[in-house]
mmCIF file of C-alpha atoms in Angstrom:
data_model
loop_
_atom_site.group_PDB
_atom_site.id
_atom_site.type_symbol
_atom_site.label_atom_id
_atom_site.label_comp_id
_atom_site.label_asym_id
_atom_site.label_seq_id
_atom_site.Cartn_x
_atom_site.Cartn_y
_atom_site.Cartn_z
ATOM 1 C CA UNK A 1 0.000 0.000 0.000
ATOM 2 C CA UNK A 2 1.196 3.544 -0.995
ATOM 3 C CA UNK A 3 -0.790 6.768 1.035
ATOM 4 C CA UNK A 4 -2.320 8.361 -1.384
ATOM 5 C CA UNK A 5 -2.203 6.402 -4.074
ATOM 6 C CA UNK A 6 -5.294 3.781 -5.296
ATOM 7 C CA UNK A 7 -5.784 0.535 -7.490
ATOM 8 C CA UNK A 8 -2.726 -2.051 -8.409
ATOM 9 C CA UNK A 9 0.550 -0.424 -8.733
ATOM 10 C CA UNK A 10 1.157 -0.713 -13.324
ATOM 11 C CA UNK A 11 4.570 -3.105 -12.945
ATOM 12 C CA UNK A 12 2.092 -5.338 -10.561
ATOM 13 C CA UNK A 13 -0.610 -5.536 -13.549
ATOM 14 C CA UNK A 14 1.761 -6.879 -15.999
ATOM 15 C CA UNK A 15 2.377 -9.518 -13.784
ATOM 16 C CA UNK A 16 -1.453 -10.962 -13.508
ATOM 17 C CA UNK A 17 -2.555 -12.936 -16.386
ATOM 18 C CA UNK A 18 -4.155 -12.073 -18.806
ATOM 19 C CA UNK A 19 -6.897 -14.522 -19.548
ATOM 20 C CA UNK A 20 -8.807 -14.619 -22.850
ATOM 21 C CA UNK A 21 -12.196 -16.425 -23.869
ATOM 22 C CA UNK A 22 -12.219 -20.274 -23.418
ATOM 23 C CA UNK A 23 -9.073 -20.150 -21.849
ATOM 24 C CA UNK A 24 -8.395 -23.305 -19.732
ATOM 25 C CA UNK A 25 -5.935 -22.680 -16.362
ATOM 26 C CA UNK A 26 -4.764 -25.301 -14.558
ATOM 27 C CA UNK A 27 -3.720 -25.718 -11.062
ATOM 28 C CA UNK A 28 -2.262 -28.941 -11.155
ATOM 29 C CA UNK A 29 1.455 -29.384 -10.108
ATOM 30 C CA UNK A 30 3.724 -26.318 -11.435
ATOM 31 C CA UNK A 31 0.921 -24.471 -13.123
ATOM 32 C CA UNK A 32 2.892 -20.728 -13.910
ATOM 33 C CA UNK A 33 -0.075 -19.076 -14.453
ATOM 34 C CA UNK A 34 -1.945 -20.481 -11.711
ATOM 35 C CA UNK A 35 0.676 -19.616 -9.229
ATOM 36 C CA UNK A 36 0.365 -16.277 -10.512
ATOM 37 C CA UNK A 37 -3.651 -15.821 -9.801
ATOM 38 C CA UNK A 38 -2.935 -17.573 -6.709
ATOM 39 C CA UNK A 39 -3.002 -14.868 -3.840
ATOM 40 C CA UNK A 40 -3.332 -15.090 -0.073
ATOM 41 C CA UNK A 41 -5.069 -18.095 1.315
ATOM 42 C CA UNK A 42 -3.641 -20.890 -1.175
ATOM 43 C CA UNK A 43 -1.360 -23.893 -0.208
ATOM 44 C CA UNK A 44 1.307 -25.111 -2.707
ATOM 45 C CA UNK A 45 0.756 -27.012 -5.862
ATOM 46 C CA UNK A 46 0.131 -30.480 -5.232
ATOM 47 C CA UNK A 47 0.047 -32.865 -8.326
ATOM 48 C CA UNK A 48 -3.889 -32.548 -8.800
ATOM 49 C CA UNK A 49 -4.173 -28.937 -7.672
ATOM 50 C CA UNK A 50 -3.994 -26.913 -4.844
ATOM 51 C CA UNK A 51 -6.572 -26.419 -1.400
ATOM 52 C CA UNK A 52 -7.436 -23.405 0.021
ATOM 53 C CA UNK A 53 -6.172 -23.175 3.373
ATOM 54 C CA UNK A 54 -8.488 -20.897 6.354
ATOM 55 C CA UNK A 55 -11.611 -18.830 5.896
ATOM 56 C CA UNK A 56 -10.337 -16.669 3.168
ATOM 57 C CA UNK A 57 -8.429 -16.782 -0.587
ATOM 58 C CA UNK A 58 -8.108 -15.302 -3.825
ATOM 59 C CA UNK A 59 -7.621 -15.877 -7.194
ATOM 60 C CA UNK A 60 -6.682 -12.506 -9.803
ATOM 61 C CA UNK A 61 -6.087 -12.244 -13.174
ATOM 62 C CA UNK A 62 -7.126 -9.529 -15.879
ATOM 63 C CA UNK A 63 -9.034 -9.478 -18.937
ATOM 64 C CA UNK A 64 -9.209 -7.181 -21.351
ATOM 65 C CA UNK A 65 -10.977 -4.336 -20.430
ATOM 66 C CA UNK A 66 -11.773 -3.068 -23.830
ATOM 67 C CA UNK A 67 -14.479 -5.758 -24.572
ATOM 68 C CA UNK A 68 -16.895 -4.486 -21.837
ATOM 69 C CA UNK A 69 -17.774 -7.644 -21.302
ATOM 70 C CA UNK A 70 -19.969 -10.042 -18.698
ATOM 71 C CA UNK A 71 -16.848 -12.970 -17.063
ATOM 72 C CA UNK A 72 -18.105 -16.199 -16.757
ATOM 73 C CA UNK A 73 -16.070 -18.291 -14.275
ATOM 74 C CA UNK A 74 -16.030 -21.942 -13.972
ATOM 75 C CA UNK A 75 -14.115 -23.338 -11.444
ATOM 76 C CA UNK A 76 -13.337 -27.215 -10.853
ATOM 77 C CA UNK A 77 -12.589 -28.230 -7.414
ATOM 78 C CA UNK A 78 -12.821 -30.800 -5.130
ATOM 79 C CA UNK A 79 -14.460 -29.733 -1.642
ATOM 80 C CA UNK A 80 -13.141 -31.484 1.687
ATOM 81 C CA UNK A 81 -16.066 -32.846 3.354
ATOM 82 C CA UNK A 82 -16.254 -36.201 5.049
ATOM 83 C CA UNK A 83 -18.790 -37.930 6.964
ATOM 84 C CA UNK A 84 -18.108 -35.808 10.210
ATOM 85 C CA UNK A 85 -17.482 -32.638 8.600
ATOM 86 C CA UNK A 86 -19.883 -32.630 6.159
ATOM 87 C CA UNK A 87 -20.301 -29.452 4.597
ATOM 88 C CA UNK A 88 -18.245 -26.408 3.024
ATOM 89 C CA UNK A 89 -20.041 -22.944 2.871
ATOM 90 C CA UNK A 90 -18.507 -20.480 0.476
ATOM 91 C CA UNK A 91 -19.260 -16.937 -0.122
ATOM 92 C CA UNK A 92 -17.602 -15.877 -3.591
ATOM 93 C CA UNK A 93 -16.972 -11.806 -4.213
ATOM 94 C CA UNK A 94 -15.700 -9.900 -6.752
ATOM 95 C CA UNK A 95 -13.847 -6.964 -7.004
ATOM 96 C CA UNK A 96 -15.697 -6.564 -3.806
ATOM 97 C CA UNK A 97 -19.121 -7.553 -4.188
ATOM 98 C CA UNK A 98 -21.076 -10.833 -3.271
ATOM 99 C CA UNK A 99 -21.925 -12.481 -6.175
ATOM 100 C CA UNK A 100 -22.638 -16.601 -5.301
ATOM 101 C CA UNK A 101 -22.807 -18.530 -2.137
ATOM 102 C CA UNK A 102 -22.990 -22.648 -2.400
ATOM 103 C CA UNK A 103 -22.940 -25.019 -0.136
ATOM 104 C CA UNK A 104 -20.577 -28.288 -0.675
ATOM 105 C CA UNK A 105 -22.295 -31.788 0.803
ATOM 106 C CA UNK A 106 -19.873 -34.133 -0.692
ATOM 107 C CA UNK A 107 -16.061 -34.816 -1.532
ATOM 108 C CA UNK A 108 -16.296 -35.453 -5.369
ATOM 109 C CA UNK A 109 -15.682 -33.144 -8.169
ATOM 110 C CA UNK A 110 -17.726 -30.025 -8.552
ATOM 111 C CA UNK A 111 -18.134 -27.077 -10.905
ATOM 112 C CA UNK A 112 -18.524 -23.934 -8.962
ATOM 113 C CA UNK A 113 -19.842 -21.105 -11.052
ATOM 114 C CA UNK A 114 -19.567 -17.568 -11.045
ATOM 115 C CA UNK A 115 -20.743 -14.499 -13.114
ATOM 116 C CA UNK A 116 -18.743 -11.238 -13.225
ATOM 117 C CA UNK A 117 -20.884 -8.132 -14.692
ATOM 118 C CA UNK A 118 -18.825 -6.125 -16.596
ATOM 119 C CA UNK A 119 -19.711 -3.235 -14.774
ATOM 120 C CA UNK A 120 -17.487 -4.586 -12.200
ATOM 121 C CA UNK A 121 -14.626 -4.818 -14.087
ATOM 122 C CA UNK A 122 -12.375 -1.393 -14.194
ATOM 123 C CA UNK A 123 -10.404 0.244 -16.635
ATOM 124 C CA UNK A 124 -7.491 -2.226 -15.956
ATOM 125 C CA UNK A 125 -9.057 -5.382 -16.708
ATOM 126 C CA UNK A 126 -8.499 -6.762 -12.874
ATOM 127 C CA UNK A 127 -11.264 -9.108 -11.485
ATOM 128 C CA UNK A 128 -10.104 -10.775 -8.259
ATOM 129 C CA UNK A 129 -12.532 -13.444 -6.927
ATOM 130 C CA UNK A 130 -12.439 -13.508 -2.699
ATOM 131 C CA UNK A 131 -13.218 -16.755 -1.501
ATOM 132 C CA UNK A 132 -14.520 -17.061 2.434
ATOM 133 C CA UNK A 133 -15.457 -20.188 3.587
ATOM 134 C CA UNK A 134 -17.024 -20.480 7.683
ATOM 135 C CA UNK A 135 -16.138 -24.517 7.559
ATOM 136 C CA UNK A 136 -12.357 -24.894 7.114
ATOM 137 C CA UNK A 137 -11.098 -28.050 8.921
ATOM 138 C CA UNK A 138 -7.793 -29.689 9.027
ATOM 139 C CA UNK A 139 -7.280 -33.160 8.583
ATOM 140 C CA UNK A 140 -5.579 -33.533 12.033
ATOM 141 C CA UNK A 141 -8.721 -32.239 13.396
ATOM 142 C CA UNK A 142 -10.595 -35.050 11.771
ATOM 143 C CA UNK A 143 -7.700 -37.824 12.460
ATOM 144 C CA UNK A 144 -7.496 -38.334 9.151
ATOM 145 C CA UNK A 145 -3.985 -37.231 9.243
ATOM 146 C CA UNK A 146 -1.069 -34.922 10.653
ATOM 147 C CA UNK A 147 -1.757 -32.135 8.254
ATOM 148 C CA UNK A 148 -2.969 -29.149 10.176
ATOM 149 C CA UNK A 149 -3.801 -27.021 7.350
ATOM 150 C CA UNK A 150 -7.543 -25.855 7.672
ATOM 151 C CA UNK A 151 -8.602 -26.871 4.350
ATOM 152 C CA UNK A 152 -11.954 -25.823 2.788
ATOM 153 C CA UNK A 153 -11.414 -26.824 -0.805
ATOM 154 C CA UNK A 154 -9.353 -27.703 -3.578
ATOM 155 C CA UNK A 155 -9.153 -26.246 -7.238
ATOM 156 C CA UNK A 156 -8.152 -28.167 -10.189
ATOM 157 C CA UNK A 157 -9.129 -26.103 -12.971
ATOM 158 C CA UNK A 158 -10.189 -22.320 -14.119
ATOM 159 C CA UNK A 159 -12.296 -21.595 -17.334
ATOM 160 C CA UNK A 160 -12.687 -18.227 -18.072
ATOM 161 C CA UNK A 161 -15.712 -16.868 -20.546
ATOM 162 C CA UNK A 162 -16.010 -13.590 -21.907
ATOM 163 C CA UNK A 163 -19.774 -12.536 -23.857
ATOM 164 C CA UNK A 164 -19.225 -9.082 -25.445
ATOM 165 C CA UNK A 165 -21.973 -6.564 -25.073
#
């Protein structure tokens, strides 16, 4: 943060990917681009994807601004549920503003989706999805395991379409 100063900082924005229509991002093992979108509340690639970890994540990347343009976002993950902890509650935002909340009742494969307006999307192309879950548990907690991360779910796989106005 600089006083006085507002929005991403311009050598921080060439950094974010820049995702086009149809584009496919995977989070699978050493995914580049998806350890780029990958801000706070992410654990490390793993060979399938990677888990958020606590009550809170995000995931930002640009598109281009120019198209004024609704975002579709479909997101494959994998929520961690099990018999006793059987549910994941997630709030999704973007760019600041609620947009979904779902509810996760079992640990197979799911397609979380989300629609961006473009009238959320500013003159730089940003949209940063905010992830904030109220049921992160670690599998220690469980005895499932040693890990202590508070896990809520994983993400395989970002799609990203654009429908121009």
């Amino acid at each position: 943060r600089v006083p006085g100063r507002t929005g991403f900082d311009p050598a921080i924005l060439q950094e974010l990917p820049l995702l086009k229509s149809g584009e496919a991002i995977s989070f699978a093992g050493p995914s580049p681009v998806g350890a780029l979108m990958a801000g706070r509340g992410w654990s490390g690639p793993e060979p399938w994807g990677r888990w958020m970890t606590g009550p809170a994540s995000s995931l930002t990347f640009r598109v281009d601004p120019d198209l004024n343009a609704d975002v579709q976002i479909d997101l494959n993950v994998v929520p961690f549920v099990r018999p006793s902890h059987p549910q994941q509650r997630v709030t999704v935002a973007a760019n600041g503003l609620e947009l979904a909340r779902t509810s996760f009742g079992q640990a197979v494969p799911s397609l979380l989706k989300v629609l961006v307006p473009a009238r959320l999307i500013g003159s730089d192309g940003v949209v940063r999805l905010d992830f904030y879950c109220a049921d992160p548990a670690s599998p220690a907690s469980l005895g499932l395991s040693t890990d202590d991360r508070e896990l809520t779910f994983g993400v395989t796989r970002l799609v990203v379409s654009i429908s121009a106005h």
